Short mmCIF file of C-alpha atoms and ligand atoms in Angstrom, two decimals:
data_model
loop_
_atom_site.label_atom_id
_atom_site.label_comp_id
_atom_site.label_asym_id
_atom_site.label_seq_id
_atom_site.Cartn_x
_atom_site.Cartn_y
_atom_site.Cartn_z
CA MET A 46 32.57 268.45 57.57
CA LYS A 47 34.79 265.42 56.97
CA LEU A 48 32.84 263.16 54.68
CA ILE A 49 34.42 259.99 53.33
CA ASP A 50 35.29 260.63 49.69
CA PRO A 51 34.37 257.22 48.19
CA ILE A 52 30.97 257.51 49.92
CA VAL A 53 30.43 260.95 48.37
CA GLN A 54 31.48 259.51 44.98
CA PHE A 55 28.88 256.75 45.42
CA GLN A 56 26.03 259.10 46.31
CA ALA A 57 24.28 258.94 42.92
CA GLU A 58 23.86 255.15 43.19
CA ILE A 59 22.63 255.31 46.78
CA GLN A 60 20.23 258.14 45.91
CA GLN A 61 18.81 256.04 43.11
CA ILE A 62 18.20 253.17 45.53
CA ARG A 63 16.62 255.57 48.05
CA ARG A 64 14.26 256.97 45.44
CA ASP A 65 13.38 253.52 44.15
CA ILE A 66 12.43 252.43 47.69
CA HIS A 67 10.51 255.70 48.16
CA ALA A 68 8.51 254.97 45.00
CA HIS A 69 7.64 251.47 46.25
CA PRO A 70 6.60 251.85 49.89
CA GLU A 71 5.53 248.78 51.85
CA LEU A 72 3.77 248.57 55.21
CA CYS A 73 4.61 246.67 58.43
CA TYR A 74 5.82 243.11 57.75
CA GLU A 75 5.02 243.46 54.04
CA GLU A 76 8.48 244.81 53.15
CA HIS A 77 9.24 241.96 50.69
CA ARG A 78 10.35 244.06 47.74
CA THR A 79 12.36 246.39 49.99
CA ALA A 80 14.05 243.40 51.65
CA ASP A 81 14.83 241.99 48.19
CA VAL A 82 16.40 245.28 47.06
CA ILE A 83 18.57 245.36 50.21
CA THR A 84 19.52 241.68 49.90
CA ARG A 85 20.43 242.02 46.23
CA GLN A 86 22.64 245.06 46.89
CA LEU A 87 24.42 243.52 49.87
CA GLN A 88 25.08 240.29 48.01
CA GLN A 89 26.31 242.20 44.98
CA TRP A 90 28.87 243.86 47.27
CA GLY A 91 29.92 240.46 48.68
CA ILE A 92 28.18 240.84 52.03
CA PRO A 93 26.58 237.67 53.49
CA VAL A 94 22.87 238.13 54.25
CA VAL A 95 20.39 236.48 56.61
CA SER A 96 16.81 236.95 55.42
CA GLY A 97 13.47 236.59 57.17
CA LEU A 98 14.67 237.53 60.64
CA GLY A 99 11.58 238.71 62.55
CA GLY A 100 9.37 238.34 59.46
CA THR A 101 10.79 240.49 56.69
CA GLY A 102 13.92 241.67 58.55
CA VAL A 103 17.32 241.49 56.86
CA LEU A 104 20.72 241.14 58.51
CA GLY A 105 23.94 241.87 56.63
CA ILE A 106 27.18 240.61 58.17
CA ILE A 107 30.58 242.19 57.45
CA LYS A 108 33.36 240.39 59.24
CA ASN A 109 37.02 241.36 59.21
CA GLY A 110 40.10 240.22 61.09
CA ASN A 111 40.15 237.89 64.08
CA SER A 112 38.43 239.88 66.78
CA THR A 113 35.20 238.53 68.28
CA ARG A 114 34.04 242.08 68.94
CA ALA A 115 30.85 243.18 67.17
CA LEU A 116 28.35 246.00 66.96
CA GLY A 117 24.98 246.50 65.28
CA LEU A 118 23.83 249.40 63.10
CA ARG A 119 20.07 249.55 62.63
CA ALA A 120 17.82 251.02 59.94
CA ASP A 121 14.07 250.60 59.51
CA MET A 122 12.34 249.76 56.22
CA ASP A 123 8.57 250.25 56.51
CA ALA A 124 6.25 252.97 55.19
CA LEU A 125 2.96 254.45 56.39
CA PRO A 126 -0.65 253.85 55.30
CA MET A 127 -1.23 257.35 53.91
CA GLN A 128 -1.54 259.01 50.51
CA GLU A 129 1.45 260.95 49.19
CA ILE A 130 0.65 264.33 47.59
CA ASN A 131 4.08 264.96 46.05
CA SER A 132 4.38 265.03 42.27
CA PHE A 133 8.12 264.41 41.75
CA PRO A 134 9.10 261.36 39.68
CA HIS A 135 9.97 259.20 42.70
CA ARG A 136 6.57 259.73 44.38
CA SER A 137 4.81 256.65 45.72
CA GLN A 138 3.57 254.21 43.08
CA HIS A 139 1.48 252.42 45.72
CA GLU A 140 -1.92 253.95 46.37
CA GLY A 141 -2.44 254.83 50.04
CA LYS A 142 1.13 254.01 51.06
CA MET A 143 3.99 256.42 51.57
CA HIS A 144 7.50 256.75 52.96
CA ALA A 145 6.54 259.75 55.10
CA CYS A 146 8.95 258.96 57.94
CA GLY A 147 12.12 258.68 55.86
CA HIS A 148 12.78 254.99 56.46
CA ASP A 149 13.70 254.83 52.76
CA GLY A 150 16.54 257.23 53.61
CA HIS A 151 17.56 255.30 56.74
CA THR A 152 17.83 252.13 54.66
CA ALA A 153 19.83 253.95 51.96
CA MET A 154 22.28 255.51 54.46
CA LEU A 155 23.01 252.09 55.94
CA LEU A 156 23.47 250.63 52.46
CA GLY A 157 25.92 253.42 51.67
CA ALA A 158 27.90 252.54 54.79
CA ALA A 159 27.72 248.81 53.97
CA HIS A 160 29.18 249.38 50.51
CA TYR A 161 32.15 251.28 51.92
CA LEU A 162 32.76 248.95 54.89
CA ALA A 163 32.74 245.88 52.63
CA GLN A 164 35.28 247.45 50.27
CA HIS A 165 37.68 249.03 52.76
CA ARG A 166 37.42 246.81 55.87
CA ASN A 167 39.35 249.13 58.11
CA PHE A 168 38.19 247.47 61.32
CA ASP A 169 38.70 244.30 63.34
CA GLY A 170 35.50 242.44 64.25
CA THR A 171 31.96 242.19 62.91
CA VAL A 172 29.55 244.87 61.78
CA TYR A 173 25.94 243.71 61.77
CA LEU A 174 23.69 245.71 59.43
CA ILE A 175 20.19 245.42 60.88
CA PHE A 176 17.31 246.29 58.51
CA GLN A 177 14.23 245.95 60.66
CA PRO A 178 10.61 245.72 59.54
CA ALA A 179 7.51 247.29 61.05
CA GLU A 180 8.74 250.25 63.08
CA GLU A 181 5.45 252.13 62.59
CA GLY A 182 3.47 250.41 65.32
CA GLY A 183 4.35 246.83 64.45
CA GLY A 184 7.19 246.28 66.91
CA GLY A 185 9.58 244.94 64.27
CA ALA A 186 12.56 245.48 66.58
CA SER A 187 11.14 243.10 69.18
CA ALA A 188 10.18 240.65 66.41
CA MET A 189 13.85 240.48 65.37
CA ILE A 190 15.00 240.18 68.99
CA ASN A 191 12.45 237.40 69.64
CA ASP A 192 13.71 235.67 66.51
CA GLY A 193 17.16 235.43 68.07
CA LEU A 194 18.92 238.51 66.68
CA PHE A 195 21.09 239.06 69.75
CA GLU A 196 21.50 235.36 70.69
CA LYS A 197 22.48 234.11 67.26
CA TYR A 198 24.52 237.17 66.39
CA PRO A 199 26.09 238.43 69.63
CA MET A 200 26.97 242.11 69.57
CA GLU A 201 28.23 244.42 72.28
CA ALA A 202 26.20 247.46 71.38
CA VAL A 203 23.59 248.65 68.92
CA PHE A 204 23.14 252.08 67.35
CA GLY A 205 20.15 253.73 65.63
CA MET A 206 19.53 256.93 63.64
CA HIS A 207 16.37 258.80 62.58
CA ASN A 208 16.05 261.90 60.42
CA TRP A 209 14.51 264.93 62.10
CA PRO A 210 12.94 267.80 60.11
CA GLY A 211 13.73 271.23 61.52
CA ILE A 212 17.27 270.35 62.59
CA PRO A 213 19.62 271.70 59.87
CA ALA A 214 20.88 269.08 57.41
CA GLY A 215 24.27 267.88 58.59
CA SER A 216 23.56 268.62 62.25
CA PHE A 217 22.83 265.95 64.82
CA GLY A 218 20.94 265.73 68.10
CA LEU A 219 21.32 263.15 70.83
CA THR A 220 21.16 262.98 74.60
CA PRO A 221 22.01 260.46 77.29
CA GLY A 222 19.01 258.95 79.10
CA PRO A 223 15.41 259.26 77.87
CA MET A 224 15.17 260.60 74.32
CA MET A 225 11.79 259.34 73.14
CA ALA A 226 8.70 258.43 75.11
CA SER A 227 6.95 255.19 75.88
CA SER A 228 3.69 254.96 73.91
CA ASN A 229 0.65 253.18 75.26
CA GLU A 230 -3.00 252.93 74.23
CA PHE A 231 -6.12 252.62 76.33
CA TYR A 232 -9.57 251.32 75.43
CA VAL A 233 -12.10 251.84 78.20
CA THR A 234 -15.80 250.98 77.93
CA VAL A 235 -18.31 252.35 80.39
CA LYS A 236 -21.17 249.87 80.62
CA GLY A 237 -24.36 251.66 81.69
CA LYS A 238 -27.98 250.93 80.86
CA GLY A 239 -29.82 252.33 77.87
CA ALA A 240 -33.12 254.15 78.18
CA HIS A 241 -35.47 256.50 76.37
CA ALA A 242 -33.80 259.89 76.48
CA ALA A 243 -36.99 261.35 77.91
CA GLN A 244 -36.82 258.86 80.80
CA PRO A 245 -33.19 259.12 82.01
CA HIS A 246 -34.17 257.91 85.50
CA LYS A 247 -34.88 254.45 84.04
CA GLY A 248 -31.30 254.00 82.74
CA ILE A 249 -27.67 254.48 83.72
CA ASP A 250 -26.24 257.11 81.38
CA PRO A 251 -22.74 255.99 80.27
CA ILE A 252 -22.04 259.32 78.52
CA MET A 253 -22.18 261.40 81.71
CA ILE A 254 -19.95 258.84 83.44
CA ALA A 255 -17.46 258.76 80.55
CA ILE A 256 -17.17 262.56 80.64
CA GLN A 257 -16.50 262.55 84.38
CA ILE A 258 -13.85 259.87 83.96
CA ALA A 259 -12.15 261.72 81.08
CA GLN A 260 -12.00 264.92 83.13
CA SER A 261 -10.83 263.23 86.32
CA TRP A 262 -8.05 261.45 84.44
CA GLN A 263 -6.42 264.83 83.79
CA THR A 264 -5.79 265.12 87.54
CA ILE A 265 -3.35 262.21 87.18
CA VAL A 266 -1.04 264.48 85.20
CA SER A 267 -1.57 267.51 87.44
CA ARG A 268 -1.93 265.86 90.90
CA ASN A 269 -0.31 262.40 90.88
CA ALA A 270 2.67 262.76 88.54
CA SER A 271 5.66 264.68 89.84
CA PRO A 272 5.72 268.17 88.33
CA LEU A 273 9.32 267.48 87.36
CA GLU A 274 8.38 264.55 85.12
CA SER A 275 6.83 264.65 81.65
CA VAL A 276 3.65 262.74 81.00
CA VAL A 277 0.86 263.04 78.43
CA LEU A 278 -2.60 261.56 78.79
CA SER A 279 -4.75 262.34 75.76
CA VAL A 280 -8.29 261.05 75.27
CA THR A 281 -8.49 261.04 71.49
CA GLN A 282 -11.83 259.29 70.88
CA ILE A 283 -15.19 259.18 72.65
CA HIS A 284 -17.75 256.89 71.06
CA ALA A 285 -21.34 256.54 72.22
CA GLY A 286 -24.87 256.51 70.94
CA SER A 287 -26.57 256.71 67.56
CA ALA A 288 -29.78 258.70 68.11
CA THR A 289 -30.90 262.04 69.56
CA ASN A 290 -33.52 260.45 71.78
CA VAL A 291 -31.85 257.28 73.07
CA ILE A 292 -29.45 256.97 76.01
CA PRO A 293 -27.01 254.26 74.86
CA ASP A 294 -25.89 251.23 76.83
CA ASP A 295 -22.16 251.91 76.48
CA ALA A 296 -19.61 254.66 75.96
CA GLN A 297 -16.02 254.13 74.90
CA LEU A 298 -12.95 256.22 75.74
CA VAL A 299 -9.81 255.70 73.66
CA GLY A 300 -6.47 257.46 73.71
CA THR A 301 -2.75 257.44 74.39
CA VAL A 302 -0.40 257.79 77.35
CA ARG A 303 3.22 258.89 76.89
CA ALA A 304 6.00 259.16 79.48
CA PHE A 305 9.74 258.69 79.79
CA SER A 306 9.83 256.01 82.50
CA ASN A 307 8.15 252.68 83.10
CA ASP A 308 7.43 253.73 86.71
CA MET A 309 5.41 256.67 85.41
CA ILE A 310 3.47 254.42 83.03
CA ASP A 311 2.74 252.05 85.95
CA LEU A 312 1.46 254.97 88.02
CA VAL A 313 -0.75 256.35 85.23
CA GLU A 314 -2.26 252.97 84.39
CA GLN A 315 -3.01 252.23 88.04
CA ARG A 316 -4.63 255.65 88.62
CA MET A 317 -6.62 255.51 85.36
CA ARG A 318 -8.02 252.13 86.31
CA ALA A 319 -8.90 253.26 89.87
CA ILE A 320 -10.62 256.47 88.70
CA ALA A 321 -12.55 254.67 85.96
CA THR A 322 -13.65 251.80 88.20
CA HIS A 323 -14.67 253.90 91.20
CA THR A 324 -16.34 256.65 89.17
CA ALA A 325 -18.39 254.03 87.37
CA ALA A 326 -19.21 252.30 90.66
CA ALA A 327 -20.48 255.58 92.09
CA PHE A 328 -23.09 255.63 89.32
CA ASP A 329 -23.88 251.87 89.35
CA ALA A 330 -22.07 251.30 86.06
CA GLU A 331 -19.25 248.92 85.21
CA ILE A 332 -15.97 249.24 83.34
CA ASP A 333 -14.02 247.25 80.78
CA PHE A 334 -10.46 248.50 81.10
CA GLU A 335 -7.73 247.71 78.60
CA PHE A 336 -4.29 249.33 78.68
CA ARG A 337 -1.89 248.26 75.90
CA ARG A 338 1.81 248.90 76.32
CA ASN A 339 3.24 249.46 72.86
CA TYR A 340 6.79 250.82 72.98
CA PRO A 341 8.89 251.36 76.10
CA PRO A 342 10.74 254.67 76.56
CA LEU A 343 13.86 254.99 74.43
CA ILE A 344 16.74 255.36 76.89
CA ASN A 345 20.20 256.11 75.51
CA HIS A 346 23.09 254.55 77.43
CA PRO A 347 25.53 257.21 78.71
CA VAL A 348 28.84 255.60 77.65
CA GLU A 349 27.68 254.77 74.11
CA THR A 350 26.03 258.20 73.80
CA ALA A 351 29.27 259.97 74.72
CA PHE A 352 31.04 257.73 72.21
CA ALA A 353 28.53 258.49 69.44
CA ALA A 354 28.78 262.23 70.17
CA GLU A 355 32.57 262.07 69.89
CA VAL A 356 32.38 260.24 66.55
CA LEU A 357 29.81 262.76 65.27
CA ARG A 358 32.02 265.69 66.28
CA SER A 359 34.89 264.17 64.33
CA VAL A 360 32.65 263.93 61.24
CA VAL A 361 30.60 267.15 61.25
CA GLY A 362 32.41 269.35 63.79
CA ASP A 363 31.52 270.44 67.34
CA GLU A 364 29.09 273.13 66.27
CA ARG A 365 26.85 270.66 64.44
CA VAL A 366 26.40 268.24 67.36
CA ASN A 367 23.86 268.98 70.08
CA ALA A 368 24.64 266.37 72.73
CA GLN A 369 21.82 267.61 74.99
CA THR A 370 18.99 267.60 72.47
CA GLU A 371 15.44 268.00 73.77
CA PRO A 372 13.63 264.64 74.10
CA THR A 373 10.34 264.18 72.24
CA MET A 374 7.06 262.53 73.28
CA GLY A 375 7.10 260.53 70.03
CA ALA A 376 7.93 256.84 70.31
CA GLU A 377 10.31 254.51 68.52
CA ASP A 378 10.69 250.74 68.75
CA PHE A 379 14.50 250.92 68.73
CA ALA A 380 13.72 251.31 72.46
CA PHE A 381 13.39 247.49 72.60
CA MET A 382 16.93 247.08 71.27
CA LEU A 383 18.26 249.57 73.83
CA GLN A 384 16.55 247.55 76.58
CA ALA A 385 18.47 244.47 75.42
CA LYS A 386 21.84 246.05 74.53
CA PRO A 387 23.78 249.20 75.34
CA GLY A 388 23.70 251.76 72.57
CA CYS A 389 22.61 255.13 71.34
CA TYR A 390 19.99 256.60 69.02
CA VAL A 391 20.61 259.90 67.26
CA PHE A 392 18.61 262.41 65.24
CA ILE A 393 20.13 263.49 61.93
CA GLY A 394 18.74 266.86 60.83
CA ASN A 395 16.56 266.59 57.71
CA GLY A 396 16.89 270.32 57.05
CA GLU A 397 14.48 273.22 56.78
CA GLY A 398 12.59 271.84 53.80
CA ASP A 399 14.52 273.41 50.90
CA HIS A 400 14.84 269.99 49.25
CA ARG A 401 11.09 269.52 49.02
CA ASP A 402 8.67 269.89 46.14
CA ALA A 403 7.52 273.50 45.88
CA GLY A 404 3.98 274.51 46.68
CA HIS A 405 3.39 272.65 49.92
CA GLY A 406 3.82 275.57 52.27
CA LEU A 407 6.64 276.83 54.42
CA GLY A 408 8.62 275.07 57.07
CA PRO A 409 10.60 271.91 57.39
CA CYS A 410 7.59 269.57 56.91
CA ASN A 411 7.24 267.18 59.79
CA LEU A 412 7.41 263.43 59.69
CA HIS A 413 4.13 261.70 58.74
CA ASN A 414 3.11 264.64 56.54
CA PRO A 415 1.74 263.81 53.03
CA SER A 416 4.28 266.15 51.41
CA TYR A 417 7.30 264.92 53.36
CA ASP A 418 10.44 263.71 51.58
CA PHE A 419 13.76 262.47 52.90
CA ASN A 420 16.60 264.90 52.17
CA ASP A 421 19.12 263.16 49.87
CA ASP A 422 21.88 265.51 51.06
CA LEU A 423 21.98 263.40 54.23
CA LEU A 424 22.93 260.19 52.46
CA PRO A 425 26.74 260.67 52.54
CA ILE A 426 26.59 262.35 55.96
CA GLY A 427 24.65 259.53 57.64
CA ALA A 428 26.70 256.86 55.85
CA THR A 429 29.97 258.52 56.94
CA TYR A 430 28.73 258.58 60.55
CA TRP A 431 27.91 254.84 60.40
CA VAL A 432 31.32 254.01 58.95
CA ARG A 433 33.32 256.12 61.42
CA LEU A 434 31.23 254.74 64.30
CA ALA A 435 31.97 251.14 63.27
CA GLU A 436 35.65 251.78 62.49
CA THR A 437 36.23 253.59 65.78
CA TYR A 438 34.30 251.05 67.82
CA LEU A 439 36.09 248.10 66.22
CA LYS A 440 39.47 249.74 66.00
CA LYS A 441 42.29 247.43 64.91
CA ALA A 442 44.70 246.54 67.70
CA THR A 443 47.58 248.06 65.73
CA ASP A 444 45.67 251.32 65.33
CA ALA A 445 44.79 251.40 69.02
CA ALA A 446 48.47 251.13 69.93
CA ILE A 447 49.41 254.23 67.93
ZN1 ZN B 76 7.18 257.37 61.77
ZN1 ZN B 77 10.25 256.74 61.62
#
């Protein structure tokens, strides 16, 4: 592994920042303290900062030389509304809030890169350090885009990185094309007619209709979607009724749909609506149908993905880079940035869990788990990747001629 020595030397400082952010988690669009910590550090290192982009987003700008070329490196800052069960000193100080997705580590890795890039400036052009808010369901990436991120600060490409438990620390996964799924929510209400449960013939039972709809929806995955495509349709909530002897007026079906293409989401939404509407009509009931599109599929661009893989190989060696990693049905709002700009998103292995507090069971500990912690060993590895990516992308003309 070829880590950059000054970054390794600076690890203790970056780790301290990471643990401080971990101890003070903030939720979607409330990342004021986190944004302040980032801003203070960047300014201390002489890096100009734009604050309040897309709410609490922060943009650091490192410019060098005369080139108008530019790229963006993105980290996320927000935590999750859940209770941490770890007992180490840097555990969450905020009740019911926790950095269980490692965004504290993503922020710290980008800060580590920023510190080095600002001091050494071995590139020609501009590196934009994008610290986005509200990745966990708040669409912070699109908030920054809508606030003019790419218009006011033109960049050719944008790159993202997320830690991934279960991949060995120091190994990376990436793939061209779809890497994470589109996530969507549905809220469907079957409007029947309540009755005494002993007189079902006087009502329209929404529960029986809701069950038929939920079962028929599964034929969308098995009969309408191509068997070669991945799609998930999960009904995760059914709400109806409040008594043993009353047929309620309404029943609600709630859940999620995941797929890797917008065409597939279009197909699933259209079939869900048709099945719900016509099934209800067959029983003289009506439907309220709401389908919310949250995040689009995350699609890596082939050229930038090949470039990122090459840079990674130069840092950690061929054997630690899986350039055909398996996509996941999880979602990620960096997808919005990759719709607007070419770029690539990579997984950095968070290890097998050896770095964790003892006593929370075996295994690597998945993201969003109450005993999760970001692996500090990744800090110099991720920061080195960011630096080499920027330096290679914005190579000086004199270097390129060699
Ligand atoms: Zn998450
Ligand atoms: Zn995350």
